[in-house]
Short mmCIF file of C-alpha atoms in Angstrom, two decimals:
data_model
loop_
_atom_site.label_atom_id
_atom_site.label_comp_id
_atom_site.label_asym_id
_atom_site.label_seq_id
_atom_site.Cartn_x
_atom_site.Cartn_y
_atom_site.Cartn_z
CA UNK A 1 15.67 6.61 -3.89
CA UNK A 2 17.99 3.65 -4.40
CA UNK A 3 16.09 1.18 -2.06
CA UNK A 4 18.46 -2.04 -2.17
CA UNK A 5 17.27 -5.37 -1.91
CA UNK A 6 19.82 -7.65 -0.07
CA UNK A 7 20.62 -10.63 -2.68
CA UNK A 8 20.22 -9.80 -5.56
CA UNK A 9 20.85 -6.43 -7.36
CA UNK A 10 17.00 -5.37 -7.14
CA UNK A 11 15.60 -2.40 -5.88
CA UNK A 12 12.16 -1.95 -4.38
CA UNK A 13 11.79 1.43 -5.75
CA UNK A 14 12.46 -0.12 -9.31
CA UNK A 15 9.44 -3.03 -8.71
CA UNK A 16 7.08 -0.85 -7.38
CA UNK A 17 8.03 1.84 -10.17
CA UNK A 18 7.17 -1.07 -12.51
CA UNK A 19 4.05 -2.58 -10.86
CA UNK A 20 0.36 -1.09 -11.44
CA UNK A 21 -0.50 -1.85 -7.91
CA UNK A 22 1.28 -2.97 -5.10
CA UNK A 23 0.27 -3.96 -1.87
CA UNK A 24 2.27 -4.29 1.15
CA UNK A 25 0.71 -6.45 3.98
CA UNK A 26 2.09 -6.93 7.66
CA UNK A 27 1.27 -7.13 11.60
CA UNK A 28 0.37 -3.76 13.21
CA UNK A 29 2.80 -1.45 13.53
CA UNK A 30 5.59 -3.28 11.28
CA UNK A 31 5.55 -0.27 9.14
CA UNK A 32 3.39 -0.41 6.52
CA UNK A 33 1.97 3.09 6.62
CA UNK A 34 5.92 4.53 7.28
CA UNK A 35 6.64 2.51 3.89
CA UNK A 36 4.18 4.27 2.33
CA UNK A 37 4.48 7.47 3.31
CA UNK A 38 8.36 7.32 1.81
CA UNK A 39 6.82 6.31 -1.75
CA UNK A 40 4.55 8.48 -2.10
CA UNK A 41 6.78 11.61 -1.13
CA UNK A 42 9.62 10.21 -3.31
CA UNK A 43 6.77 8.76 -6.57
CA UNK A 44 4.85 11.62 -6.28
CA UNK A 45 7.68 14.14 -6.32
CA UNK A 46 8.46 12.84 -9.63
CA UNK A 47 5.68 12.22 -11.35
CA UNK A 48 2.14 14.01 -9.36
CA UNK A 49 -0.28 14.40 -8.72
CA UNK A 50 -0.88 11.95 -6.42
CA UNK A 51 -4.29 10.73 -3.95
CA UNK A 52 -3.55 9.38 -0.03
CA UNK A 53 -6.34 7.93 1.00
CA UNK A 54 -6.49 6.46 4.85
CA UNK A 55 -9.36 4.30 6.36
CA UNK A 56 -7.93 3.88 10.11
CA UNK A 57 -6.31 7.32 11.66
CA UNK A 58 -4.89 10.53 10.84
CA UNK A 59 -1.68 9.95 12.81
CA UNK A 60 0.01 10.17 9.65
CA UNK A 61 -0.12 14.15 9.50
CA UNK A 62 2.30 14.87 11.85
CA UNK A 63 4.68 12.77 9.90
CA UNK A 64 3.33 14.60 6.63
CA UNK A 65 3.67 18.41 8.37
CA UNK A 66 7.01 18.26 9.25
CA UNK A 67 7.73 17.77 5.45
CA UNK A 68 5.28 19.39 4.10
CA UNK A 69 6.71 20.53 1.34
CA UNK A 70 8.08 16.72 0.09
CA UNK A 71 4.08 16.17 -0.24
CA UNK A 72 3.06 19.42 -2.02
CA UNK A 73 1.78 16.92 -5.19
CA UNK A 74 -0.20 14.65 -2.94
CA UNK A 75 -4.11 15.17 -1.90
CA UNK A 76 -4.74 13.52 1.72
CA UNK A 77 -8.23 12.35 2.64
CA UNK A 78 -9.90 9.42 4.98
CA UNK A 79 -12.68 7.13 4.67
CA UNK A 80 -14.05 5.42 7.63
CA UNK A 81 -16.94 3.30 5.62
CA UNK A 82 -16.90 0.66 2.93
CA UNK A 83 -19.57 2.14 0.97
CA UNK A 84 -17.77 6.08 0.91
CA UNK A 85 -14.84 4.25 -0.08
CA UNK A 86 -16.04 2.72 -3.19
CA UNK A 87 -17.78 6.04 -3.89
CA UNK A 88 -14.27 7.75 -3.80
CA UNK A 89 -12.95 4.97 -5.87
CA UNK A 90 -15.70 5.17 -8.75
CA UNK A 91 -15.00 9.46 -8.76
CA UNK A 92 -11.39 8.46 -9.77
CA UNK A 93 -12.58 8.13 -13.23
CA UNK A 94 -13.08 11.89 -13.30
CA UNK A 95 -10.07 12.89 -11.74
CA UNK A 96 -6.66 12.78 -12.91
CA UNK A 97 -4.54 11.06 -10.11
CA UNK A 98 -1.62 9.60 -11.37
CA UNK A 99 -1.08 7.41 -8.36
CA UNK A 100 -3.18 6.21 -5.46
CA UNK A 101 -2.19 5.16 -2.18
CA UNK A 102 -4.57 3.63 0.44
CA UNK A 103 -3.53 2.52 4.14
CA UNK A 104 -5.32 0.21 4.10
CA UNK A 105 -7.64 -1.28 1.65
CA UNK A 106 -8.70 -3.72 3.38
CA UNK A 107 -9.64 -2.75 6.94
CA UNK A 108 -13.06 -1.26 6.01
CA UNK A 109 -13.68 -5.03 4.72
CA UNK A 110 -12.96 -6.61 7.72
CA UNK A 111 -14.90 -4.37 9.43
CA UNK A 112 -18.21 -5.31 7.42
CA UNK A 113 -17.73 -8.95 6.07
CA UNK A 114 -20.13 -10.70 7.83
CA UNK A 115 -22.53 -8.29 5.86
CA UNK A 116 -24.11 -10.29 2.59
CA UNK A 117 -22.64 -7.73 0.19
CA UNK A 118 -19.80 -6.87 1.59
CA UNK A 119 -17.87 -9.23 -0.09
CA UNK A 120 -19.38 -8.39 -3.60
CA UNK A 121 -18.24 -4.70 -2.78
CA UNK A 122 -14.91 -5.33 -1.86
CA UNK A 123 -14.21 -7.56 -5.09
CA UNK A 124 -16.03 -4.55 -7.28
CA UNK A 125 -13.25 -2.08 -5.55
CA UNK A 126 -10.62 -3.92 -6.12
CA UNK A 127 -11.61 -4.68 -9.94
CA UNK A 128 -12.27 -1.17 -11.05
CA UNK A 129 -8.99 -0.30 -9.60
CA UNK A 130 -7.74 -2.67 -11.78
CA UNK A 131 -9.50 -1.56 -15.15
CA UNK A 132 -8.59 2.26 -13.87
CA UNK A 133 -4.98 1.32 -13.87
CA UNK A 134 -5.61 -0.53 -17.31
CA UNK A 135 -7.30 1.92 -18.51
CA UNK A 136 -5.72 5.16 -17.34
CA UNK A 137 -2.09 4.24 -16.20
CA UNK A 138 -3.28 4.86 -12.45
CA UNK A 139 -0.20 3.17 -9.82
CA UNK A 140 -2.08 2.09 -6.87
CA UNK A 141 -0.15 1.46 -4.14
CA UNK A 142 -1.61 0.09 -1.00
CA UNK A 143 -1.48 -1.67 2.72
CA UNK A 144 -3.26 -4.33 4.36
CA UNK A 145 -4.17 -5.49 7.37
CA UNK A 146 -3.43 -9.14 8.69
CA UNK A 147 -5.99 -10.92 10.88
CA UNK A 148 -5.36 -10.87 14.51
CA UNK A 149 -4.32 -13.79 16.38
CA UNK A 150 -3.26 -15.97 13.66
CA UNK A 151 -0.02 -17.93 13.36
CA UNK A 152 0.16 -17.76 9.58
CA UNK A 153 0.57 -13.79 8.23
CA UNK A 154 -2.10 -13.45 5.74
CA UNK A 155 -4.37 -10.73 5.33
CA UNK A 156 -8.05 -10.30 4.99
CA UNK A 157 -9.36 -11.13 1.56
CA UNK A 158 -6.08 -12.57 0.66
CA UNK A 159 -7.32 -14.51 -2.12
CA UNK A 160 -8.80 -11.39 -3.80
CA UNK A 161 -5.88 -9.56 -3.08
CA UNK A 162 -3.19 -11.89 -4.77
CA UNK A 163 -5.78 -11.77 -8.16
CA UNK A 164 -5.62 -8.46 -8.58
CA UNK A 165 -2.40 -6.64 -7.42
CA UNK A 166 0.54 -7.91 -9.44
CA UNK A 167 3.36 -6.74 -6.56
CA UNK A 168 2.92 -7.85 -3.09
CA UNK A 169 5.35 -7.24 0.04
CA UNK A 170 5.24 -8.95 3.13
CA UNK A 171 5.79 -6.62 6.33
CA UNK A 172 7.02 -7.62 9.27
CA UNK A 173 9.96 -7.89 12.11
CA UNK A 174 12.76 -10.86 12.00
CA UNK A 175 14.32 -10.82 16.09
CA UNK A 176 14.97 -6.79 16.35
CA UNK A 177 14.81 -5.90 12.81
CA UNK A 178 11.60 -4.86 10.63
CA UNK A 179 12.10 -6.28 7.26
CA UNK A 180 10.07 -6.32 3.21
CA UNK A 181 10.25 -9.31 1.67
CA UNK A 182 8.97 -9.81 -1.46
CA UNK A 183 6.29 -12.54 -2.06
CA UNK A 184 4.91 -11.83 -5.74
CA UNK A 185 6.25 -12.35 -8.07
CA UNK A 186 8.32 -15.15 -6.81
CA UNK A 187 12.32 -14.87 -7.61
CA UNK A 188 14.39 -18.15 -6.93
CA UNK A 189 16.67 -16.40 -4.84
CA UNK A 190 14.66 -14.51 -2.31
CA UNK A 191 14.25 -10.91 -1.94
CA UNK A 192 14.65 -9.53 1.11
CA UNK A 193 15.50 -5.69 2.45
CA UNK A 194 15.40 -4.37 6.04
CA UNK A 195 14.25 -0.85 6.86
CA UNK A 196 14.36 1.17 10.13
CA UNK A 197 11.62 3.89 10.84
CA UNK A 198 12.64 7.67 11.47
CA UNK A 199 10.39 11.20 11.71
CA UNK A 200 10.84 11.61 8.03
CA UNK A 201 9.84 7.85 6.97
CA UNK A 202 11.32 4.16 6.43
CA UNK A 203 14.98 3.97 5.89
CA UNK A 204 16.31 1.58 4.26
CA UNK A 205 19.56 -0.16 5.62
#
């Protein structure tokens, strides 16, 4: 895929190639789901079969039909409720994805977090996740929201978030340009690549 990093002779495909799960967090519409999308039709090409799971909208599909065939090794599905969610999560034990993508893992959170256990359910997702990619070599590869109206750009359950995924990408747009910028790990120089958005996916520039 040959995704260039500006800076330094790194390549996102490379990190995330390396990384048991990766998150990529952003403002709305910054491209998070278009990022995405490009992995898992270039990942799952190579190595299938793969599981997209989305908990917002389908809009997605029309992105997905028009290259069908560049998905043929990925299963799409959506969850619209916390609970379903880990249900799907705890069935991955029995299947044999070799990488999961979900846009985004932590909307359904937000959604419920005033809720007593919905904090306790979150953290359980996000640590069998974990032990399945320990465990089973499962790539998880995901999105997150970032909480409306704030200055700073940090995502719901942040804190959980940076424990368990070991690659994280901030999302966003610098003047006219929509950029990834890694965050963790930390490199001294920092690592930087902009993108633009097309009908097949991100594009890297």
């Amino acid at each position: 895929m040959g995704i260039a990093i500006r800076s330094r002779e790194v390549r996102i495909h490379d990190l995330v190639s390396k990384s048991a799960m990766c998150l990529f967090y952003g403002v709305a519409g910054a491209g998070k789901t278009n990022i995405l999308l490009t992995l898992t039709r270039d990942l799952c090409r190579e190595v299938g079969p793969c599981l997209y799971i989305s908990t917002e909208e389908t809009l997605h599909y029309e992105k997905v039909g028009k290259q069908a065939e560049n998905y043929a090794n990925t299963l799409f599905t959506e969850v619209y409720e916390l609970d379903k969610l880990l249900e799907l999560f705890l069935q991955l034990s029995y299947m044999d994805f070799r990488i999961l993508v979900v846009d985004s893992i932590n909307s359904l959170y937000r959604a419920v977090a005033y809720e007593e256990s919905s904090l306790a359910k979150f953290t359980f997702s996000l640590g069998f996740l974990r032990s399945m990619s320990v465990q089973k070599g499962l790539k998880v590869l995901a999105s997150a929201q970032v909480r409306a109206g704030e200055d700073d750009v940090e995502a719901s359950g942040m804190s959980l978030l940076e424990y368990y995924f070991d690659t994280m990408f901030q999302v966003g747009f610098e003047k006219d340009k929509r950029f990834v910028k890694l965050v963790k790990p930390k490199y001294k120089v920092p690592l930087v690549n902009y993108f633009e958005i097309n009908e097949k996916g991100a594009v890297w520039v």
